[in-house]
Short mmCIF file of C-alpha atoms and ligand atoms in Angstrom, two decimals:
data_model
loop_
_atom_site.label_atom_id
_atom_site.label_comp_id
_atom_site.label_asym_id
_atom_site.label_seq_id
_atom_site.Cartn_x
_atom_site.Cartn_y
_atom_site.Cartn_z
CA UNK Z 1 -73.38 66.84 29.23
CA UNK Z 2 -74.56 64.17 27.01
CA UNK Z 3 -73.11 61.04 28.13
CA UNK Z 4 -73.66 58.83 24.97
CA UNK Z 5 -74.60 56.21 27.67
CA UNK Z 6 -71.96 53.65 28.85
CA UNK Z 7 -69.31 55.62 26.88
CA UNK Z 8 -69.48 58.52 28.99
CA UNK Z 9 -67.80 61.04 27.45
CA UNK Z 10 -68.52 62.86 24.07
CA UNK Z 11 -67.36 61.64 21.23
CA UNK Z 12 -64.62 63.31 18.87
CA UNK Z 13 -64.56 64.44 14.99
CA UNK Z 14 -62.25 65.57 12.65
CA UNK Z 15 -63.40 67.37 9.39
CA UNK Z 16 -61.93 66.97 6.10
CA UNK Z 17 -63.13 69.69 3.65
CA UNK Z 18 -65.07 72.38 4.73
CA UNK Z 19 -62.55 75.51 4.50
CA UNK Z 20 -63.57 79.10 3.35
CA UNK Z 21 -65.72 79.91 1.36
CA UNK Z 22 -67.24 75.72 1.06
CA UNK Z 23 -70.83 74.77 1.58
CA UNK Z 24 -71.43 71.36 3.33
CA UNK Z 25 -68.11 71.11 5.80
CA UNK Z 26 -70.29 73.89 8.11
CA UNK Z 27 -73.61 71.43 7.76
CA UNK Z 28 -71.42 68.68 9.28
CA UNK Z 29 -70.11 70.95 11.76
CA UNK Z 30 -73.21 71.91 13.14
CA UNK Z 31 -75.36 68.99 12.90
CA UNK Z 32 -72.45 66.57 14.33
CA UNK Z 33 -72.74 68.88 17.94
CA UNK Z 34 -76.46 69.58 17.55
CA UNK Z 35 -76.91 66.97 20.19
CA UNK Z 36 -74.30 67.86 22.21
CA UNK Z 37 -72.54 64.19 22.17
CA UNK Z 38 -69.68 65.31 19.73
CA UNK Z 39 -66.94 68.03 19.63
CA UNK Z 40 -64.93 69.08 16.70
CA UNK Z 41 -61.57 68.53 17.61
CA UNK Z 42 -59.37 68.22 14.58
CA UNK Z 43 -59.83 69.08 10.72
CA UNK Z 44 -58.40 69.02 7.27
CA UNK Z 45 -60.11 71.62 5.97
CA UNK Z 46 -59.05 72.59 2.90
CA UNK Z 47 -57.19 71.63 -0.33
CA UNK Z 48 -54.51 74.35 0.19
CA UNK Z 49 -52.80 74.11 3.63
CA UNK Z 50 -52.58 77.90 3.79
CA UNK Z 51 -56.31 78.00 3.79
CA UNK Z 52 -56.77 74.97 5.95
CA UNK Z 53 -54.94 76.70 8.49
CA UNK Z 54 -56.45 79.79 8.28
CA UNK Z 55 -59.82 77.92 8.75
CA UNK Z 56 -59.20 76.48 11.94
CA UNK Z 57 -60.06 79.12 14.12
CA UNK Z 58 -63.91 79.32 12.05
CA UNK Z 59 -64.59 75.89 13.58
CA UNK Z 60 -62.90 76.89 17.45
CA UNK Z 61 -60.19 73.65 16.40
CA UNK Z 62 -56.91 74.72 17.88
CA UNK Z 63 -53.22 74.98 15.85
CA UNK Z 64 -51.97 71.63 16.69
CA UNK Z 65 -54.86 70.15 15.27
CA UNK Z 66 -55.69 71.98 12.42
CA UNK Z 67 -53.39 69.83 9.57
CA UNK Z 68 -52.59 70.60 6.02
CA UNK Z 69 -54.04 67.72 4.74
CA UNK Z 70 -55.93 64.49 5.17
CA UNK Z 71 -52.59 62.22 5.22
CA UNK Z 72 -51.23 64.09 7.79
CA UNK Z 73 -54.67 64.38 9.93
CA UNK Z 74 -54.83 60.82 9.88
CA UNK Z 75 -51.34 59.76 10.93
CA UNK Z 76 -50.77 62.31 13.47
CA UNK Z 77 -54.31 61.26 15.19
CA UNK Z 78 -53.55 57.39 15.16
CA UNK Z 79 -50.60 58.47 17.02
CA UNK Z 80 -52.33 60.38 20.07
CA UNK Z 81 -53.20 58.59 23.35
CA UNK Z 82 -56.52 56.78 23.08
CA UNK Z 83 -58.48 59.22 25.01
CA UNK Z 84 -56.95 62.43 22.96
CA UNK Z 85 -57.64 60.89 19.55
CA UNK Z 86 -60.45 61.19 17.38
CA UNK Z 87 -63.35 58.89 17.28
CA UNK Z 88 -64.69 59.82 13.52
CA UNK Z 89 -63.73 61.54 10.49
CA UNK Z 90 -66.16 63.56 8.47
CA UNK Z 91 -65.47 63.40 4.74
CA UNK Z 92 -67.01 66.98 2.80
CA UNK Z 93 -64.89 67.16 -0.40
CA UNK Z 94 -65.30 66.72 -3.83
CA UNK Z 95 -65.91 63.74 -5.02
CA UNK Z 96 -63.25 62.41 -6.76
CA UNK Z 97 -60.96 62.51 -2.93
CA UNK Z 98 -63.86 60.83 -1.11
CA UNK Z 99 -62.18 57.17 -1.43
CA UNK Z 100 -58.95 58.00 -0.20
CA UNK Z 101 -59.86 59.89 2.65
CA UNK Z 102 -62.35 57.64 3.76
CA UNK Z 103 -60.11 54.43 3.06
CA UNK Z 104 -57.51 55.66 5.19
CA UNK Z 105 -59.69 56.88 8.09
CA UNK Z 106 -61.00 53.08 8.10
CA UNK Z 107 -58.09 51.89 7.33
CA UNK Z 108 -56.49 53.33 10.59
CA UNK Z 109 -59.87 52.50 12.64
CA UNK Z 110 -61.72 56.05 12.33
CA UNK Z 111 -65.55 55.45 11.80
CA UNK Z 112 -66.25 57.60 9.11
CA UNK Z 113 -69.38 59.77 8.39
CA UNK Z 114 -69.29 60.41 4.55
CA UNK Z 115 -70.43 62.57 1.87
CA UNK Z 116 -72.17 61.14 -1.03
CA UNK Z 117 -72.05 60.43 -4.30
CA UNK Z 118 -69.81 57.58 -1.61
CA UNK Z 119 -66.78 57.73 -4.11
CA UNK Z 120 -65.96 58.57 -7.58
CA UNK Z 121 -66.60 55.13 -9.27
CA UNK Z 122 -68.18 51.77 -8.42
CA UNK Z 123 -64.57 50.30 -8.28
CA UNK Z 124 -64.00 52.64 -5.51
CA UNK Z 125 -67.43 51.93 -3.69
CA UNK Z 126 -66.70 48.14 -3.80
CA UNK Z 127 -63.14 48.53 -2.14
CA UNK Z 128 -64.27 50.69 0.48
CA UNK Z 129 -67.15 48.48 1.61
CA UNK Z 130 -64.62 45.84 1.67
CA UNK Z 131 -61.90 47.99 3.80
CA UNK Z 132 -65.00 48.81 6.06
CA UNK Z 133 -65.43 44.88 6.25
CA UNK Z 134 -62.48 44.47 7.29
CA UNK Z 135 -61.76 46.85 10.15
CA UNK Z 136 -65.44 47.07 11.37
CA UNK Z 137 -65.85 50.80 11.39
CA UNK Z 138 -69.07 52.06 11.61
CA UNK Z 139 -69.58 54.06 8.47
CA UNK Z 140 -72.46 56.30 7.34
CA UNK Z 141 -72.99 57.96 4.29
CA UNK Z 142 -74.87 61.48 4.66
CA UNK Z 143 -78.09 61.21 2.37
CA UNK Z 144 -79.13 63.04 4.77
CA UNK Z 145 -83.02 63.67 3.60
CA UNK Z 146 -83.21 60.07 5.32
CA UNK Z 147 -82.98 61.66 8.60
CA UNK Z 148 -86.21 63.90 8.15
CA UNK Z 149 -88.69 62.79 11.04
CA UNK Z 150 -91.97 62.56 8.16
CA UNK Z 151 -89.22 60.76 5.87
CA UNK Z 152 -89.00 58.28 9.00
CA UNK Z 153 -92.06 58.35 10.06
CA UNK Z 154 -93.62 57.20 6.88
CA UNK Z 155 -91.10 54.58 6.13
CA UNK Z 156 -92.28 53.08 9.56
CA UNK Z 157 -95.58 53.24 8.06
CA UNK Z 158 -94.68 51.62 5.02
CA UNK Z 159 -92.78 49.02 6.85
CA UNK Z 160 -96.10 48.46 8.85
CA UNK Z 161 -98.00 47.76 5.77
CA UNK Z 162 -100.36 51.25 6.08
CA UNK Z 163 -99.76 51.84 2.37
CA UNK Z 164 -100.16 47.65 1.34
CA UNK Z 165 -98.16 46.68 -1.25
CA UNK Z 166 -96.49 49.98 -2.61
CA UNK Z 167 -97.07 50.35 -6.72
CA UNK Z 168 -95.48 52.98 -7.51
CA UNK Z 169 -92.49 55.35 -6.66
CA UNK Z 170 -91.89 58.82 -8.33
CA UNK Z 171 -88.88 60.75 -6.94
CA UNK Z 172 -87.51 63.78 -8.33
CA UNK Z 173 -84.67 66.19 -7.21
CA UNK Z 174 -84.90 69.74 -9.48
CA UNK Z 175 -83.03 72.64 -9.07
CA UNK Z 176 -81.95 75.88 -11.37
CA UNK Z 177 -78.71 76.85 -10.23
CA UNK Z 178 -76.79 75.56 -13.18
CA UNK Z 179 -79.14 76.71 -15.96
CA UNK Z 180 -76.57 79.05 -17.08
CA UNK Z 181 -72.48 77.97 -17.20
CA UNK Z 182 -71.44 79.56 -14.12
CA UNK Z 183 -68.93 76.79 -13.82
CA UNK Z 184 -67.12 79.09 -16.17
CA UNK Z 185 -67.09 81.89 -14.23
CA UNK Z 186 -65.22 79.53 -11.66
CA UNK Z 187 -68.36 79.36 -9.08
CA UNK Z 188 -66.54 76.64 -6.53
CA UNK Z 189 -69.42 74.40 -6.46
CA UNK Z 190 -69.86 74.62 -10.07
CA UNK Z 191 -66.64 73.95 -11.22
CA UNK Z 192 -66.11 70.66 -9.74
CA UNK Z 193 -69.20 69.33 -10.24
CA UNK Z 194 -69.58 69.73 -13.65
CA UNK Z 195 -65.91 68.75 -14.22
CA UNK Z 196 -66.01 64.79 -15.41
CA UNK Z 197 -61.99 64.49 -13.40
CA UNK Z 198 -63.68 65.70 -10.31
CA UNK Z 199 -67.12 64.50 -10.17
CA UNK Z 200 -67.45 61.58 -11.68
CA UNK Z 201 -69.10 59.62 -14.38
CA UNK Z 202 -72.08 61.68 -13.71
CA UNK Z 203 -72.83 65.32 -12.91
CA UNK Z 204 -76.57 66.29 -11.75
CA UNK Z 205 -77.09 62.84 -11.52
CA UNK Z 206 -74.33 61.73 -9.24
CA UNK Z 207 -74.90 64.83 -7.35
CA UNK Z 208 -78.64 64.81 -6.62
CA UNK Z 209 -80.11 62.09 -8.69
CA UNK Z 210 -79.09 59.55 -6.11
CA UNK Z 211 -80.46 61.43 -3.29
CA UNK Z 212 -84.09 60.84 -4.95
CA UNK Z 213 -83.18 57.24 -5.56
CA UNK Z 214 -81.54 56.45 -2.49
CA UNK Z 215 -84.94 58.18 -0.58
CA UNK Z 216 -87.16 56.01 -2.64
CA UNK Z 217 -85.19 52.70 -1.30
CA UNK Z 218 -84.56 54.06 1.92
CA UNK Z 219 -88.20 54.76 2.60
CA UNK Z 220 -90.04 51.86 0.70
CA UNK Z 221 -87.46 49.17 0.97
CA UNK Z 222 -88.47 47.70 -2.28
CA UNK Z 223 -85.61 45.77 -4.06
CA UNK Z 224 -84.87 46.67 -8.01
CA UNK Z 225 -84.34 44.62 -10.49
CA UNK Z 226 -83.65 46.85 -13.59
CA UNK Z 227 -82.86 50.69 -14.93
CA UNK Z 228 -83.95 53.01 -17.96
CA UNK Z 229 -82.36 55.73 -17.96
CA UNK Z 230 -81.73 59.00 -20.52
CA UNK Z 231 -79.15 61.83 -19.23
CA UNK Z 232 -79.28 65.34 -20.96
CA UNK Z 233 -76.71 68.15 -20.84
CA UNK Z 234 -78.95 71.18 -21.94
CA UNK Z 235 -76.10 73.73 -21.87
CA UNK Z 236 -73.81 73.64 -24.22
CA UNK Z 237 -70.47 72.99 -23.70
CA UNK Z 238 -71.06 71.57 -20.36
CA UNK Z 239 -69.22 68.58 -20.26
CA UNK Z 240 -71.61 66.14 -17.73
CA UNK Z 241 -75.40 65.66 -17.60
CA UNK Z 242 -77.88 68.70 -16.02
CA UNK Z 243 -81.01 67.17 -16.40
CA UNK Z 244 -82.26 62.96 -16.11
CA UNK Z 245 -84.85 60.25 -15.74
CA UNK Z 246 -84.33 56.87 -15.25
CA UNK Z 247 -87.41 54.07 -14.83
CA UNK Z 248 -86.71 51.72 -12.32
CA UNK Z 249 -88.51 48.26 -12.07
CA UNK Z 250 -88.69 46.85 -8.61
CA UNK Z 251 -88.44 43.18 -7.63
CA UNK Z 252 -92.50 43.30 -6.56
CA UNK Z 253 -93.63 44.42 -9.73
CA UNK Z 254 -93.44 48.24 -8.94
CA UNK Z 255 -92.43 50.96 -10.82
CA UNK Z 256 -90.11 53.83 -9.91
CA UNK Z 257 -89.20 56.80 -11.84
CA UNK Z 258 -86.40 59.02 -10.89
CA UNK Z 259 -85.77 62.45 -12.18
CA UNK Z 260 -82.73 65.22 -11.17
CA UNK Z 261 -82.90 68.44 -12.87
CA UNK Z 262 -80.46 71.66 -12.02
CA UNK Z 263 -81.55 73.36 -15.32
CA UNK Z 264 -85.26 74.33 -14.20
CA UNK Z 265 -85.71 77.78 -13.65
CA UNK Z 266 -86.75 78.86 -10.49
CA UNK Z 267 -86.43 75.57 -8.58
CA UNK Z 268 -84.02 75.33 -5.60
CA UNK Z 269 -83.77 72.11 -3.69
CA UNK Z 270 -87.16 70.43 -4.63
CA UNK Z 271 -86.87 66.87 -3.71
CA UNK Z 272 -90.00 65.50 -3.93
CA UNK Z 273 -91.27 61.86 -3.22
CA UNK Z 274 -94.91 60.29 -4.12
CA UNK Z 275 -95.21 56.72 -2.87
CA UNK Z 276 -98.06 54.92 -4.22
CA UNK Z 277 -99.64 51.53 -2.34
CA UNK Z 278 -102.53 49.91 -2.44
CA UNK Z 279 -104.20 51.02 0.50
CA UNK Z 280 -103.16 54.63 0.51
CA UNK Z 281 -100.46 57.21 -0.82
CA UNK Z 282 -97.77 59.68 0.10
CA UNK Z 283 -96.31 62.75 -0.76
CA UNK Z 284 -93.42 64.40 1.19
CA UNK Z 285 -91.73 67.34 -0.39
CA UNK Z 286 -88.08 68.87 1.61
CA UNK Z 287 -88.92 72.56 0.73
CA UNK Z 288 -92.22 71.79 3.25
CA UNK Z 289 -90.51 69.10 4.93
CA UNK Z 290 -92.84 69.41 8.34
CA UNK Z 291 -95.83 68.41 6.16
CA UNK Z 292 -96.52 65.19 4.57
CA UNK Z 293 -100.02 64.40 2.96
CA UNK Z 294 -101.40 61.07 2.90
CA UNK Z 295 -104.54 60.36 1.02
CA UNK Z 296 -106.54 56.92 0.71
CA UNK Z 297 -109.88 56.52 -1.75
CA UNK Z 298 -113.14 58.31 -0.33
CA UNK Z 299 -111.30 59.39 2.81
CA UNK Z 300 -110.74 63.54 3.61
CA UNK Z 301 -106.65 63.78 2.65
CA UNK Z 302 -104.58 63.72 5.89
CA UNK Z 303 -102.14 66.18 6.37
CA UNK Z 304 -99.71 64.78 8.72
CA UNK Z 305 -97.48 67.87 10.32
CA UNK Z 306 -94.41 67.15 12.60
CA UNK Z 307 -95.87 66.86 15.88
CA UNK Z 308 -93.65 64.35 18.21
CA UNK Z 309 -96.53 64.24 20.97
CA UNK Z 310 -99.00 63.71 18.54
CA UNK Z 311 -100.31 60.04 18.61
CA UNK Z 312 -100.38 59.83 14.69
CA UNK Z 313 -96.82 59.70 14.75
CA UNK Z 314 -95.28 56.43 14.79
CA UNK Z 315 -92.26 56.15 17.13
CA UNK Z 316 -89.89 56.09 14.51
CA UNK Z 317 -91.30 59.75 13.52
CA UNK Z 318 -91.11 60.86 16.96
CA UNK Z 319 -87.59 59.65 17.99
CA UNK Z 320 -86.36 62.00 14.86
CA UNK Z 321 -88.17 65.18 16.01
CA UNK Z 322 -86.09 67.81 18.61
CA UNK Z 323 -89.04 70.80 18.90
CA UNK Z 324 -92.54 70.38 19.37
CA UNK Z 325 -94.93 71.34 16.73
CA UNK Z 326 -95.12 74.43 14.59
CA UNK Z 327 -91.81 75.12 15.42
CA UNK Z 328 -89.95 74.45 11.73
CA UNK Z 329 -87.42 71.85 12.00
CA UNK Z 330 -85.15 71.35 8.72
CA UNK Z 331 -82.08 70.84 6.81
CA UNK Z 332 -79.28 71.22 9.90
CA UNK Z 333 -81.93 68.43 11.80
CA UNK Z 334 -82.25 66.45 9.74
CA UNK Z 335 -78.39 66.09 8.90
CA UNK Z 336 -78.13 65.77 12.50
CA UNK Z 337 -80.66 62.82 12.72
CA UNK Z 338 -78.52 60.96 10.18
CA UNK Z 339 -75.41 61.60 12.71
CA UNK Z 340 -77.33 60.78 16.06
CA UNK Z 341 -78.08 57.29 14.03
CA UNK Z 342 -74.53 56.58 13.32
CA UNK Z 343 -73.43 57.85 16.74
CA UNK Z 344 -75.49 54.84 18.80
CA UNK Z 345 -73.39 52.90 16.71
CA UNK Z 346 -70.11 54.85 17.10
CA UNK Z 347 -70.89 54.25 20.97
CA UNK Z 348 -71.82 50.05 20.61
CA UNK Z 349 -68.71 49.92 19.00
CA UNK Z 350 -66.34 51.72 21.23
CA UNK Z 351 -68.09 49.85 24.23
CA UNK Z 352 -66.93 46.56 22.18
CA UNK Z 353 -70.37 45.65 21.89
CA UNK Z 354 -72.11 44.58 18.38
CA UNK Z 355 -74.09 46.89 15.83
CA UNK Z 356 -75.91 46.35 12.76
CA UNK Z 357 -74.02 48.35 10.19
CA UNK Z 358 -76.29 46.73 7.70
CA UNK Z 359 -79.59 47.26 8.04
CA UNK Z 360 -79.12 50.77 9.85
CA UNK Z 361 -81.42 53.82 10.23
CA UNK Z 362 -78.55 56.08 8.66
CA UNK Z 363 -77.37 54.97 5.13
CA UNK Z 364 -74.28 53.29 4.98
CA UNK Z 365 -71.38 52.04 2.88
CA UNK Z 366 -74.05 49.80 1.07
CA UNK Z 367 -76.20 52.50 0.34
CA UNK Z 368 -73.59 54.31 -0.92
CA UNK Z 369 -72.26 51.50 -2.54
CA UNK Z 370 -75.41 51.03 -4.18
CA UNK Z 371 -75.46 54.92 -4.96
CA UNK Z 372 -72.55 54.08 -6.96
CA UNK Z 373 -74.10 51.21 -9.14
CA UNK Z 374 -76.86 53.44 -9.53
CA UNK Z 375 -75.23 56.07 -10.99
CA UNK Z 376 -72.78 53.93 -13.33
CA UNK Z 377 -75.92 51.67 -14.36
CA UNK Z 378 -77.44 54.72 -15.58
CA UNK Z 379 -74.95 56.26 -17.65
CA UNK Z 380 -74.19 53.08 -19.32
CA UNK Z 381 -78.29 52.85 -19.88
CA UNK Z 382 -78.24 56.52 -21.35
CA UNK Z 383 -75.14 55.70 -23.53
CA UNK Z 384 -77.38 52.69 -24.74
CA UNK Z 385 -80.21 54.88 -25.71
CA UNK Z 386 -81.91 53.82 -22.61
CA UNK Z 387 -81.32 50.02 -22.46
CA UNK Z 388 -82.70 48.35 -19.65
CA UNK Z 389 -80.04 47.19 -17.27
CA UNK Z 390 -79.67 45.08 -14.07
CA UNK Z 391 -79.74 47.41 -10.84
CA UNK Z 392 -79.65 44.98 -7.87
CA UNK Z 393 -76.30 44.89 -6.63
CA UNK Z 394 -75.13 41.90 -4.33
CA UNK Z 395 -74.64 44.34 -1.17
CA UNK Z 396 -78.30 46.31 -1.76
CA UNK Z 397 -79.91 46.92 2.15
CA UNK Z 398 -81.98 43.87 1.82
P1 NAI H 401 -67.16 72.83 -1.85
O1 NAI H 401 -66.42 72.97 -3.14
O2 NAI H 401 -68.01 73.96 -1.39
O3 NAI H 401 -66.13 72.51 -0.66
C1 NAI H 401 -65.19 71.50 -0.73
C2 NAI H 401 -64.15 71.70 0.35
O4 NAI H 401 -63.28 70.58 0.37
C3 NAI H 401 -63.25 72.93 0.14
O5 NAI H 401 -63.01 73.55 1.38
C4 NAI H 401 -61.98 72.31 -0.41
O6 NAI H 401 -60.81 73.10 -0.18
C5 NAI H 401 -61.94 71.04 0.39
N1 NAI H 401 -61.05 70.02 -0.15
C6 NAI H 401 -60.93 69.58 -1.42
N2 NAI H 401 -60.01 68.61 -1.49
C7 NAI H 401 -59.54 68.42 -0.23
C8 NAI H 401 -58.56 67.57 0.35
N3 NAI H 401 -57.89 66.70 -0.40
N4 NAI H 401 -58.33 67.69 1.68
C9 NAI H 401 -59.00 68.56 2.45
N5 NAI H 401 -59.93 69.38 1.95
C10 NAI H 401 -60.20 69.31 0.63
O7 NAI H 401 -68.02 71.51 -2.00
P2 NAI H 401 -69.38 71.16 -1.28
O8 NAI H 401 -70.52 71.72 -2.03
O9 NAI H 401 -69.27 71.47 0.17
O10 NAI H 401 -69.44 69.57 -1.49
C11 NAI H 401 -68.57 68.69 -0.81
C12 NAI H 401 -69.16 67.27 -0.87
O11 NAI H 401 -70.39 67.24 -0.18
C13 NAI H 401 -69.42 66.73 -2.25
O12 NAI H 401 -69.14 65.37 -2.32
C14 NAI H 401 -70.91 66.96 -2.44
O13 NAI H 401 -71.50 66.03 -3.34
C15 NAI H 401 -71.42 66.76 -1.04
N6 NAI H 401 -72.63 67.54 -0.74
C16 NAI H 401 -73.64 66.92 -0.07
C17 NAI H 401 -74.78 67.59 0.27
C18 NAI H 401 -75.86 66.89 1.01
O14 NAI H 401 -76.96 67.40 1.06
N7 NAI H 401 -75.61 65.74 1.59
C19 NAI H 401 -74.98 69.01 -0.12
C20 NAI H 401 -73.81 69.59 -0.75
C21 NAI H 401 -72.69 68.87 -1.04
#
């Protein structure tokens, strides 16, 4: 059994969301056990408690622990004996119930892995980072392309100065799925994210824009100073944005541009990042996520595959790869990657010893604090006819 070292036991998660007929509850599931140092113990699974109920047995979590809703999830478990109760609560709900959930879990002392957009506004986002201030929870935030081992691996080389000084950043996240309104044919994932009382200020934009932002920081670590940005809804009727692009200007001069599409027919989860530097450039693309080309001036382009005995990968790639080469790893490992991050922390902190839950491999409630300044930055930009705006927030992952 994994041991998660001095702790020496496995650690325990609840689940909030995730009931019939939901996509990312069973992504959580999976990837939080995928190393064998968690077990699902408890959930919240659904909005109606008939349905929560009747989920339990899907995810193996017995009666007594299968609650009818967050509240009573989180009251019951503070009450168990220390070594019954839950260690972390995973938040995958819409977004307008992410800040309660997640305030109360910290609140009561549960680290918290999270689902982004973090919250529904930056008002939210700011309270939340302060609650997590306040009790010390560990708390992650699952942009989980981060945890890719070429997404790693090249932001070690970045951070080793293989690229030089990095010029230019184009990140894009385009998908189809909403070209037509099948929101109004009540398609669950369409309905709430296209609903302004449920999403947020933002619709594609909140929902996958910020992953292509949040990949360009995460990997480059350049600071911005401003935002562009123009939102488009296409279909008519649709009440939020289905297609953006925003121009970011970083602190060292470079430029970023950011585009989220779910109008483009035929695309599925493209999320594509270029990274140009001086001395060389990268391209890294999630529907061929075990490839990543670099390419440098009068030199034969490098294809870099996924190979964690290879010595072209940097440690940083290596430590996020589980099979050897050839063998695809994707989506459920990399979500995984992003939870075996937060879990060394999980285990500092329940061994009373320190962690840095600021400058962390997984994202955390900065980054998704930051997600959240993003997004609003942009819409007021795009209400502005594309005004440039500040975009370094105080708490940015410096
Ligand atoms: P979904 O609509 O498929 O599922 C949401 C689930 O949450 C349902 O089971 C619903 O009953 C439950 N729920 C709603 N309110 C609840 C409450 N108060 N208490 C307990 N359960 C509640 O939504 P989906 O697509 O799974 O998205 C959930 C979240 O995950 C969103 O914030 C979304 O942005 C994020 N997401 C992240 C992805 C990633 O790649 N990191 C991918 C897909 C979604």
């Amino acid at each position: 059994m994994a041991t998660n070292g001095e702790l020496n036991r496995k650690l325990r998660m609840a689940l909030v969301g995730g009931g019939q007929g939901s996509f990312i509850g069973r992504v959580h599931a999976t990837a939080a056990v995928l190393d064998n140092r968690a077990d699902l113990v408890a959930g919240a699974l659904s909005s109606d408690p008939v349905k929560a109920k009747a989920s339990a047995p899907d995810y193996d979590i017995c009666d007594a622990r299968a609650y009818t809703s967050y509240q009573e999830l989180i009251e019951s478990e503070s009450q168990l004996p220390a070594d019954e109760r839950i260690d972390f609560v995973s938040v995958a709900t819409p977004n307008h119930t992410h800040f309660d959930i997640a305030k109360q879990a910290v609140d009561a002392g549960f680290n918290v892995m999270c689902d982004k957009p973090m919250t529904f506004d930056l008002p939210q986002a700011e309270a939340l980072a302060a609650a997590v201030d306040a009790s010390g929870v560990v708390f992650a935030v699952t942009h989980n392309y981060t945890g890719y081992p070429l997404v790693r691996q090249a932001r070690q080389m970045i951070l080793d100065g293989e690229l030089g000084e990095i010029n230019a950043i184009r990140a894009r996240y385009v998908q189809g799925w909403l070209r037509t309104r099948i929101e109004t044919d009540d398609q669950k994932q369409a309905t709430w994210r296209t609903d302004p009382a449920r999403s947020g200020a933002a619709g594609c934009w909140g929902d996958i824009g910020t992953h292509a932002y949040n990949l360009g920081r995460y990997m480059t670590g350049l600071l911005p100073e401003t935002v562009r940005c123009h939102l488009k809804t296409f279909e008519t009727g649709r009440q939020l944005d289905d297609y953006g692009t925003a121009i970011v200007q970083y602190q060292n001069g470079a430029l970023g541009t950011v585009t989220a599409s779910q109008i483009s027919h035929g695309r599925e989860n493209e999320i594509t990042i270029e990274i140009d530097g001086t001395l060389g450039a990268l391209e890294w693309n999630q529907e061929e996520p075990n490839k990543m080309m670099f390419r440098r001036n009068g030199h034969p382009h490098q294809l870099y595959t996924r190979d964690p005995n290879a010595p072209f990968m940097n440690a940083a790639g290596q430590a996020a790869c589980r099979l050897p080469s050839g063998h695809p790893e994707a989506f459920f490992e990399a979500f995984a990657n992003v939870y075996r991050s937060a879990y060394d922390d999980i285990v500092l902190r329940a061994s009373n010893q320190e962690f840095d839950g600021v400058n962390s491999v997984y994202p955390n409630v900065n980054d998704g604090l930051e997600g959240m300044y993003f997004i609003q930055q942009c819409v007021a930009s795009s209400q502005q006819d594309g005004a440039e705006l500040p975009l370094l927030h105080s708490r940015a992952r410096r």
